[in-house]
């Protein structure tokens, strides 16, 4: 019950004629970082806002640890959230912004100082929010989410505006939190960053689920055949040697490079050795998240 | 209770309250100046003033002259307090802090109630401030015209306390309007226009109607909120005007309606 699993089931949101989220179901396990991906306008933000009781679903339900967000007894100690449009009063200082939240949530005032330290904002604590840079605002949002030391973290594009150092810091933070057994759900467009960060992925487009599962499985599920890049000064010789292998297709890539599909790297190496062909490079090309994502969402992307 | 503390902290940690405090101070000074002049006129009416007008004579009673001075600054004070109520709510949307607020407290009714309470407390503080100023200035003005300070009269104390009630109620009405009109600019402009326009248009229209169709129409002062709050501070009940308690009842009804409608809307609204 209280393990902090997020369950979204049949969630639907209709804006006039537009189905922003359309019968979406997925679940997010504790102890792992889950990436929530989709093209612009796919319905990610809307889904997260419904999960947090900010937007009322047209139908369906979303629960965190078995209860709806509105029914949580101590929401801030259970769930920390950083949303796209979460902001602070322009004329209020960062530390006061956090103290206001502490007061409302019944948290001790010193938590405000602690989380500011955690996100590295202490030097700017007494400056007004309007003077904060994009990255500093994002850090303040993360600080606010951490106030209640929550078991579940929900972040909408948290990398937005962070510098490379900040992105790496956040990756470490989120992975660390997941390792402690917390649930971490992160939406992002930065697919290479996601590939480093997430253990699981949920991919949606047009408000509907496309794929859900562990990163590795989702990535390999799309590519049925292996790709191997081979570099050799004797391209013709290798082509001849490989033509004997069943299923092999060879595409010259120029610069002494061939792309071989249909056979695994060891078989290529063996054939090359038998034919006395010299190899300079033999690299199995991993399909990457970006390729899979673009392939999955092809024709479904686009602003609605 | 912690929600009220949080809301008060919100008010305290931005500059709005002292900006409004300074504006209120300036407007209070203006109003007191005007009331000084009217005191002079009331105590020594110019030659040829008919002395059989019952309402005029009632206003001239020492207790009522004093009540006017001890509640000086009410007209703009109430407007400022109402605007603070509006801003307490519209700030959440103008600065997109509604997300954070409702994440921290998903029970939206509790948030609105806390805002009502906080705005009411701020309203009472403004009342306390202006009343203290009036206690400094009113005896001086009264002394100039050899009117005793009237501090022993119960009518005066009633006026002062009912004035406090008016400040409280207008803060609540402000919150209600803020929820109804979440755009800060639209909210503040609409409510100020309604307040000032309602006062003058209401007064003029009712005066005309009363002249044409009889004094009964003056009773309708009650349903125009800015006129109703004026009734609260007249000191003794004036002939030809509705009783003071009815002004309070009407204002409370307005505050309740604004607050309840506002709360119902907020409970339904999508925050995005
Ligand atoms: N309040 C609203 N009123 C009308 N339409 C809305 C509203 N909020 C979102 N939408 C629409 O719902 C769809 C999904 O929007 P959403 O913000 O959830 O997408 P997203 O996946 O977060 O996109 P992005 O990657 O650009 O942040 C969009 O087509 C958007 O125009
Ligand atoms: Mg979004």
XYZ file of C-alpha atoms and ligand atoms in Angstrom:
608
model
C 0.000 0.000 0.000
C 2.443 2.612 1.165
C 5.248 1.555 -1.140
C 4.862 4.649 -3.271
C 3.922 2.981 -6.517
C 2.257 5.308 -9.011
C -0.645 3.764 -10.885
C -2.342 5.563 -13.742
C -5.385 3.814 -15.093
C -7.639 4.772 -17.953
C -6.748 8.412 -17.399
C -8.478 10.769 -19.848
C -8.604 14.544 -20.159
C -10.661 16.307 -22.776
C -10.243 20.017 -23.511
C -13.234 20.955 -25.641
C -12.672 18.734 -28.684
C -9.067 17.848 -27.936
C -8.250 14.624 -26.127
C -5.089 15.781 -24.371
C -4.797 12.443 -22.541
C -6.634 9.467 -23.940
C -7.228 6.371 -21.813
C -3.677 6.324 -20.509
C -2.590 3.485 -18.203
C 0.858 2.779 -16.824
C 2.583 2.211 -13.531
C 5.784 3.475 -11.992
C 7.772 1.314 -9.619
C 9.602 2.470 -6.511
C 13.366 2.171 -6.354
C 13.815 3.130 -9.985
C 14.010 6.267 -12.071
C 11.252 6.272 -14.669
C 11.495 8.496 -17.718
C 8.235 9.903 -19.061
C 8.679 10.714 -22.732
C 6.589 12.042 -25.566
C 6.630 14.681 -28.285
C 5.458 18.247 -27.574
C 1.792 18.282 -26.750
C 1.709 14.528 -26.079
C -0.015 15.127 -22.749
C 2.847 14.614 -20.288
C 2.294 17.762 -18.293
C -1.456 17.212 -18.279
C -0.959 13.659 -16.984
C 1.357 14.780 -14.194
C -1.047 17.564 -13.201
C -3.922 15.098 -13.015
C -1.761 12.823 -10.885
C -1.264 15.765 -8.509
C -4.912 16.829 -8.310
C -4.230 20.127 -10.065
C -6.266 19.193 -13.110
C -9.493 17.193 -12.825
C -9.531 14.123 -15.100
C -12.471 13.693 -17.462
C -12.353 10.021 -16.519
C -9.972 7.422 -15.126
C -7.840 7.575 -12.032
C -4.311 8.134 -10.851
C -3.013 7.030 -7.479
C 0.195 7.323 -5.526
C 0.830 4.527 -3.067
C -2.806 3.533 -3.446
C -4.422 6.890 -2.685
C -5.371 9.841 -4.794
C -3.167 12.870 -4.184
C -6.098 14.788 -2.712
C -6.562 12.046 -0.104
C -2.959 11.974 1.098
C -2.801 12.946 4.727
C 0.578 14.631 4.486
C 1.081 15.339 0.771
C 4.414 17.134 1.013
C 5.967 14.385 3.106
C 4.774 11.815 0.593
C 5.215 13.447 -2.794
C 7.597 16.137 -3.989
C 6.849 17.696 -7.343
C 8.583 20.093 -9.692
C 6.259 21.263 -12.439
C 6.917 23.330 -15.540
C 5.000 26.358 -14.412
C 5.774 26.105 -10.721
C 7.026 29.471 -9.763
C 7.409 31.884 -6.873
C 6.225 35.412 -6.213
C 8.631 37.718 -8.083
C 9.108 39.971 -5.080
C 9.680 37.248 -2.480
C 13.104 35.914 -1.573
C 13.959 32.276 -2.218
C 14.219 31.435 1.461
C 10.882 33.084 2.238
C 9.240 31.170 -0.599
C 10.332 27.942 1.078
C 9.330 29.160 4.551
C 5.822 29.891 3.324
C 5.573 26.273 2.177
C 7.046 25.007 5.466
C 4.472 26.985 7.408
C 1.586 25.577 5.390
C 2.875 22.009 5.573
C 3.789 22.163 9.245
C 7.474 21.532 8.547
C 10.181 23.075 10.722
C 11.576 26.334 9.359
C 15.107 24.992 9.258
C 14.137 22.590 6.459
C 14.104 25.637 4.174
C 17.774 26.290 4.871
C 18.656 22.632 4.517
C 17.110 22.168 1.084
C 18.583 25.438 -0.170
C 21.978 24.077 0.833
C 21.162 20.809 -0.926
C 20.500 22.530 -4.253
C 23.378 24.960 -3.854
C 21.260 28.100 -3.636
C 22.378 29.257 -0.199
C 24.293 32.271 -1.570
C 21.102 33.521 -3.270
C 18.770 32.709 -0.370
C 17.977 36.331 0.460
C 17.668 37.532 -3.123
C 14.288 38.083 -4.703
C 12.919 35.502 -7.095
C 12.715 37.954 -9.995
C 16.516 38.147 -9.987
C 16.956 34.387 -10.309
C 18.254 32.840 -13.531
C 16.331 30.016 -15.201
C 18.596 27.418 -13.629
C 18.306 28.997 -10.185
C 14.515 28.947 -10.480
C 14.643 25.292 -11.419
C 16.849 24.583 -8.406
C 14.446 26.434 -6.130
C 11.661 24.234 -7.503
C 13.700 21.118 -6.719
C 14.433 22.494 -3.247
C 10.706 22.976 -2.629
C 10.037 19.417 -3.752
C 12.613 18.082 -1.284
C 11.243 19.977 1.735
C 9.157 17.106 3.070
C 11.793 14.433 2.335
C 9.189 12.686 0.143
C 9.031 9.036 -0.851
C 7.839 9.895 -4.348
C 9.292 12.518 -6.688
C 7.537 13.803 -9.775
C 9.438 16.171 -12.035
C 8.321 17.830 -15.262
C 11.325 18.774 -17.420
C 13.594 19.355 -14.440
C 16.705 19.644 -16.600
C 15.250 22.727 -18.263
C 17.756 25.545 -17.869
C 20.311 23.621 -15.828
C 23.950 23.890 -16.859
C 25.938 20.696 -17.629
C 27.215 20.595 -14.077
C 23.662 21.063 -12.813
C 22.332 18.288 -15.039
C 24.969 15.907 -13.767
C 24.239 16.937 -10.190
C 20.542 16.296 -10.721
C 21.198 12.901 -12.315
C 23.213 11.915 -9.266
C 20.566 13.243 -6.914
C 17.666 11.438 -8.601
C 19.548 8.158 -8.990
C 20.607 8.372 -5.370
C 17.020 8.931 -4.276
C 15.836 5.985 -6.367
C 18.502 3.782 -4.862
C 17.122 4.618 -1.424
C 13.891 2.998 -2.599
C 11.976 6.107 -3.608
C 9.825 6.445 -6.690
C 11.147 8.934 -9.251
C 9.111 9.933 -12.312
C 10.782 12.422 -14.665
C 9.523 13.853 -17.925
C 12.070 15.159 -20.376
C 12.888 15.771 -24.018
C 16.590 15.227 -23.538
C 16.751 11.650 -24.741
C 20.478 11.158 -24.319
C 20.189 12.442 -20.762
C 17.227 10.122 -20.192
C 19.234 7.197 -21.415
C 21.829 7.903 -18.742
C 19.296 8.643 -16.029
C 16.299 6.371 -16.342
C 15.887 2.693 -15.506
C 12.369 2.476 -16.943
C 10.625 4.455 -19.636
C 7.030 5.318 -20.440
C 6.584 6.710 -23.946
C 3.352 8.418 -24.976
C 2.138 10.291 -28.045
C -1.217 11.939 -28.726
C -2.212 11.162 -25.174
C -1.878 7.411 -25.656
C 0.672 4.935 -24.334
C 3.170 3.675 -26.918
C 5.628 1.693 -24.821
C 6.387 1.033 -21.199
C 9.144 -1.012 -19.653
C 12.785 -1.175 -18.612
C 15.007 1.044 -20.750
C 17.009 -1.854 -22.210
C 13.945 -3.823 -23.233
C 12.200 -0.900 -24.835
C 15.289 0.066 -26.770
C 16.030 -3.397 -28.089
C 12.390 -4.185 -28.772
C 12.416 -1.872 -31.732
C 15.490 -3.253 -33.433
C 15.022 -6.792 -34.580
C 18.290 -7.048 -36.493
C 21.810 -6.289 -35.314
C 23.841 -3.475 -36.848
C 27.611 -3.755 -36.920
C 29.982 -1.087 -38.175
C 33.167 -2.435 -39.721
C 36.162 -0.441 -40.889
C 38.707 -2.122 -43.109
C 41.220 -1.081 -45.765
C 40.074 -4.124 -47.813
C 36.371 -3.378 -48.189
C 36.002 -5.453 -51.333
C 37.645 -8.466 -49.742
C 35.376 -8.275 -46.697
C 32.279 -7.880 -48.854
C 33.252 -11.038 -50.714
C 33.940 -12.914 -47.464
C 30.606 -11.879 -45.900
C 28.502 -12.655 -48.955
C 28.848 -16.304 -47.955
C 27.002 -15.715 -44.660
C 23.244 -16.189 -44.800
C 21.174 -13.080 -44.004
C 23.999 -10.611 -44.212
C 23.381 -7.265 -45.914
C 26.243 -4.924 -46.499
C 25.916 -1.183 -46.989
C 29.073 0.740 -47.842
C 29.356 3.890 -45.782
C 32.436 5.338 -47.478
C 35.758 6.036 -45.792
C 36.514 2.292 -45.688
C 33.463 1.701 -43.549
C 30.744 -0.887 -44.056
C 27.497 -1.261 -42.178
C 26.594 -4.904 -41.810
C 23.156 -6.081 -40.748
C 21.868 -9.596 -40.199
C 24.987 -11.085 -38.660
C 26.571 -10.619 -35.265
C 30.025 -9.142 -34.727
C 31.775 -12.450 -33.813
C 30.630 -14.074 -37.073
C 31.983 -11.113 -39.049
C 35.316 -11.258 -37.244
C 35.588 -14.977 -37.886
C 34.806 -14.595 -41.604
C 37.347 -11.788 -41.880
C 40.024 -13.880 -40.194
C 39.319 -16.824 -42.485
C 39.582 -14.591 -45.528
C 42.723 -12.874 -44.229
C 41.050 -9.448 -44.247
C 42.495 -6.808 -41.947
C 39.978 -5.065 -39.629
C 40.467 -1.651 -38.013
C 37.153 -1.460 -36.265
C 34.346 -3.853 -35.453
C 31.570 -2.126 -33.525
C 28.126 -3.487 -32.791
C 25.902 -0.414 -33.015
C 23.545 -0.208 -30.096
C 20.180 1.106 -31.017
C 19.718 4.232 -28.911
C 16.717 5.736 -27.189
C 16.598 8.599 -29.637
C 16.318 6.258 -32.620
C 13.627 4.203 -30.917
C 11.740 7.278 -29.815
C 11.732 8.821 -33.274
C 10.735 5.528 -34.847
C 7.898 5.020 -32.329
C 6.519 8.498 -32.609
C 6.996 8.851 -36.373
C 3.807 10.255 -37.839
C 2.343 10.710 -34.346
C 4.395 13.684 -33.368
C 3.250 17.171 -34.082
C 1.347 19.795 -32.186
C -2.353 19.175 -31.961
C -4.216 27.388 11.681
C -0.856 26.725 10.050
C -2.463 27.613 6.723
C -3.447 31.011 8.105
C 0.097 31.503 9.368
C 1.411 30.593 5.929
C -0.963 33.057 4.263
C 0.042 35.828 6.649
C 3.686 35.020 5.941
C 2.920 35.399 2.241
C 1.553 38.867 2.875
C 4.450 39.804 5.136
C 7.212 38.639 2.792
C 6.301 40.867 -0.147
C 6.165 44.623 -0.347
C 2.423 44.882 -1.100
C 1.373 45.478 2.492
C 3.542 48.494 3.155
C 2.911 49.986 -0.295
C -0.786 49.725 0.459
C -0.162 50.963 3.982
C 1.446 54.135 2.656
C -1.357 54.680 0.140
C -3.877 54.140 2.936
C -2.030 56.670 5.103
C -2.120 59.322 2.385
C -5.787 58.732 1.663
C -6.536 58.755 5.381
C -4.874 62.162 5.683
C -6.987 63.472 2.800
C -10.189 62.066 4.258
C -9.399 63.503 7.671
C -8.802 66.886 6.082
C -12.203 66.729 4.413
C -13.830 65.603 7.654
C -12.207 68.489 9.482
C -13.853 70.892 7.044
C -17.200 69.169 7.352
C -16.885 69.277 11.137
C -16.392 73.005 10.911
C -19.491 73.317 8.726
C -21.597 71.079 10.931
C -20.668 72.797 14.176
C -21.105 76.324 12.787
C -23.573 76.016 9.913
C -23.427 78.895 7.435
C -26.116 81.576 7.607
C -29.445 80.618 6.077
C -29.164 76.873 6.564
C -32.708 75.611 7.256
C -32.749 74.290 10.823
C -35.746 71.978 10.422
C -34.055 69.214 8.362
C -34.243 66.201 10.670
C -31.391 64.299 9.059
C -29.083 67.318 9.034
C -29.821 67.980 12.669
C -29.150 64.363 13.558
C -25.832 64.463 11.767
C -25.005 67.595 13.757
C -25.389 65.839 17.090
C -22.064 65.893 18.852
C -21.887 62.098 19.046
C -22.306 61.773 15.313
C -19.821 64.478 14.475
C -17.366 62.634 16.659
C -18.222 59.295 15.096
C -17.439 60.729 11.708
C -14.009 61.801 12.880
C -13.169 58.651 14.812
C -13.960 56.521 11.760
C -12.269 58.885 9.346
C -10.620 57.268 6.330
C -13.223 54.572 6.051
C -14.176 55.046 2.413
C -10.688 54.512 0.969
C -9.540 52.299 3.817
C -12.238 49.801 2.982
C -11.302 49.939 -0.676
C -7.654 49.262 0.119
C -8.534 46.375 2.367
C -10.791 44.980 -0.363
C -7.942 45.284 -2.875
C -5.622 43.437 -0.497
C -8.207 40.672 -0.372
C -8.306 40.599 -4.176
C -4.522 40.510 -4.404
C -4.122 37.772 -1.821
C -5.921 35.500 -4.277
C -4.905 36.862 -7.672
C -1.213 36.826 -6.709
C -1.407 33.042 -6.798
C -2.353 33.128 -10.447
C -0.309 36.186 -11.465
C 2.852 34.632 -10.067
C 1.853 31.044 -10.799
C 2.205 30.065 -7.182
C -1.199 28.375 -7.196
C 0.522 25.157 -8.248
C 2.789 25.186 -5.204
C -0.015 26.258 -2.889
C -2.393 23.513 -3.970
C 0.373 20.896 -4.016
C 1.118 21.789 -0.414
C -2.573 21.779 0.495
C -4.778 19.845 -1.924
C -7.844 20.718 0.182
C -8.683 23.849 -1.692
C -11.539 24.929 0.537
C -9.090 25.049 3.441
C -6.776 27.265 1.398
C -9.566 29.721 0.587
C -10.711 29.766 4.216
C -7.135 30.498 5.288
C -6.992 33.334 2.782
C -10.280 34.721 4.108
C -8.924 34.601 7.626
C -5.581 36.146 6.684
C -7.197 38.930 4.652
C -9.617 39.542 7.530
C -6.711 39.853 9.968
C -4.918 42.276 7.654
C -8.180 44.213 7.307
C -8.497 44.468 11.084
C -4.881 45.636 11.333
C -5.650 48.427 8.885
C -8.690 49.306 10.977
C -6.570 49.313 14.109
C -4.003 51.559 12.418
C -6.480 54.137 11.169
C -8.413 54.055 14.426
C -5.244 54.767 16.411
C -4.500 57.697 14.116
C -8.053 58.923 14.540
C -7.692 58.752 18.310
C -4.727 61.067 18.006
C -6.360 63.531 15.648
C -10.097 63.515 16.391
C -9.898 65.006 19.920
C -7.731 67.813 18.549
C -10.245 68.698 15.836
C -13.168 68.421 18.227
C -11.268 70.579 20.709
C -10.886 73.310 18.093
C -14.643 73.645 17.988
C -15.173 73.189 21.717
C -16.960 69.882 21.241
C -16.230 67.486 24.131
C -14.301 64.337 23.118
C -17.459 62.180 23.345
C -15.431 59.175 24.513
C -18.143 58.410 27.048
C -20.867 58.053 24.418
C -21.841 54.512 23.539
C -22.904 55.585 20.038
C -19.306 56.543 19.310
C -17.909 53.226 20.448
C -20.553 51.408 18.423
C -19.490 53.360 15.350
C -15.827 52.524 15.920
C -16.497 48.819 16.433
C -18.904 48.590 13.502
C -16.194 50.277 11.447
C -13.890 47.396 12.389
C -16.566 44.980 11.259
C -16.718 46.815 7.938
C -12.947 46.448 7.448
C -13.199 42.740 8.202
C -16.109 42.217 5.843
C -14.593 44.137 2.945
C -11.417 42.086 3.159
C -13.596 38.986 2.856
C -15.526 40.451 -0.073
C -12.173 41.198 -1.728
C -11.089 37.565 -1.425
C -14.406 36.444 -2.901
C -13.997 38.772 -5.873
C -10.375 37.705 -6.295
C -11.492 34.138 -6.752
C -14.232 35.191 -9.155
C -11.832 37.258 -11.284
C -8.435 35.544 -11.089
C -6.686 37.970 -13.424
C -4.935 40.453 -11.147
C -5.361 43.461 -13.405
C -8.979 42.736 -14.238
C -9.736 41.881 -10.616
C -8.309 45.033 -9.072
C -9.739 47.352 -11.731
C -13.198 45.790 -11.706
C -13.512 45.814 -7.940
C -12.235 49.393 -7.540
C -14.554 50.572 -10.301
C -17.471 48.769 -8.689
C -16.587 50.191 -5.296
C -16.158 53.813 -6.321
C -18.739 53.730 -9.103
C -21.193 51.865 -6.904
C -20.814 54.493 -4.215
C -21.415 57.517 -6.411
C -23.850 56.008 -8.886
C -25.765 54.412 -6.018
C -25.884 57.640 -4.034
C -26.947 59.744 -7.019
C -29.524 57.326 -8.364
C -31.078 56.729 -4.958
C -31.206 60.438 -4.221
C -33.037 61.072 -7.478
C -35.435 58.226 -6.841
C -36.071 59.401 -3.300
C -36.795 62.928 -4.520
C -39.213 61.711 -7.160
C -40.926 58.755 -5.549
C -40.530 59.281 -1.838
C -38.079 58.537 0.971
C -38.709 54.812 0.889
C -36.089 54.549 -1.867
C -33.393 55.621 0.569
C -33.729 52.216 2.147
C -32.118 50.783 -0.939
C -28.808 52.237 0.303
C -28.606 48.882 1.939
C -28.172 46.869 -1.203
C -25.323 49.019 -2.511
C -22.399 47.653 -0.483
C -20.240 50.811 -0.306
C -23.260 52.780 0.959
C -24.142 50.054 3.409
C -20.708 50.289 5.029
C -21.194 54.054 5.374
C -24.324 53.349 7.396
C -22.298 51.386 9.918
C -20.379 54.404 11.128
C -23.036 57.085 11.423
C -23.056 56.954 15.211
C -26.759 56.976 16.074
C -29.393 55.789 13.640
C -30.207 58.655 11.298
C -33.825 59.502 10.497
C -34.671 58.618 6.893
C -31.895 56.003 6.692
C -32.203 52.289 7.311
C -30.983 51.100 10.732
C -27.284 50.394 11.080
C -27.546 46.697 11.880
C -29.217 46.124 8.539
C -26.132 47.564 6.803
C -24.003 45.015 8.641
C -26.372 42.174 7.772
C -26.334 43.060 4.088
C -22.541 43.331 3.998
C -22.158 39.974 5.695
C -24.550 38.486 3.147
C -22.472 39.912 0.302
C -19.279 38.582 1.860
C -20.823 35.135 2.290
C -22.081 35.001 -1.281
C -18.751 36.163 -2.726
C -16.827 33.752 -0.497
C -19.010 30.724 -1.196
C -19.168 31.228 -4.962
C -15.415 31.851 -5.002
C -14.719 28.685 -3.044
C -16.947 26.549 -5.241
C -15.220 27.849 -8.367
C -11.756 27.269 -6.931
C -12.575 23.697 -6.035
C -13.410 22.941 -9.659
C -10.748 24.983 -11.412
C -7.890 23.345 -13.337
C -4.540 24.760 -12.294
C -2.225 24.807 -15.282
N -5.689 24.301 -20.147
C -5.713 23.797 -21.404
N -6.701 24.142 -22.259
C -6.742 23.633 -23.494
N -5.848 22.769 -23.993
C -4.830 22.389 -23.206
C -4.711 22.883 -21.871
N -3.609 22.319 -21.312
C -3.078 21.535 -22.261
N -3.799 21.554 -23.407
C -3.519 20.791 -24.630
O -3.327 19.448 -24.280
C -2.295 18.871 -25.050
C -1.282 18.244 -24.128
O -0.580 19.264 -23.457
P 0.593 18.965 -22.430
O 1.018 20.261 -21.861
O 0.130 17.922 -21.477
O 1.722 18.366 -23.359
P 3.219 17.955 -22.991
O 3.368 16.532 -23.319
O 3.551 18.359 -21.620
O 4.027 18.840 -24.034
P 5.482 19.518 -23.899
O 6.448 18.459 -24.207
O 5.458 20.556 -24.965
O 5.602 20.078 -22.535
C -1.741 19.984 -25.927
O -2.274 19.833 -27.224
C -2.243 21.237 -25.289
O -2.497 22.208 -26.259
Mg 4.892 19.684 -20.782
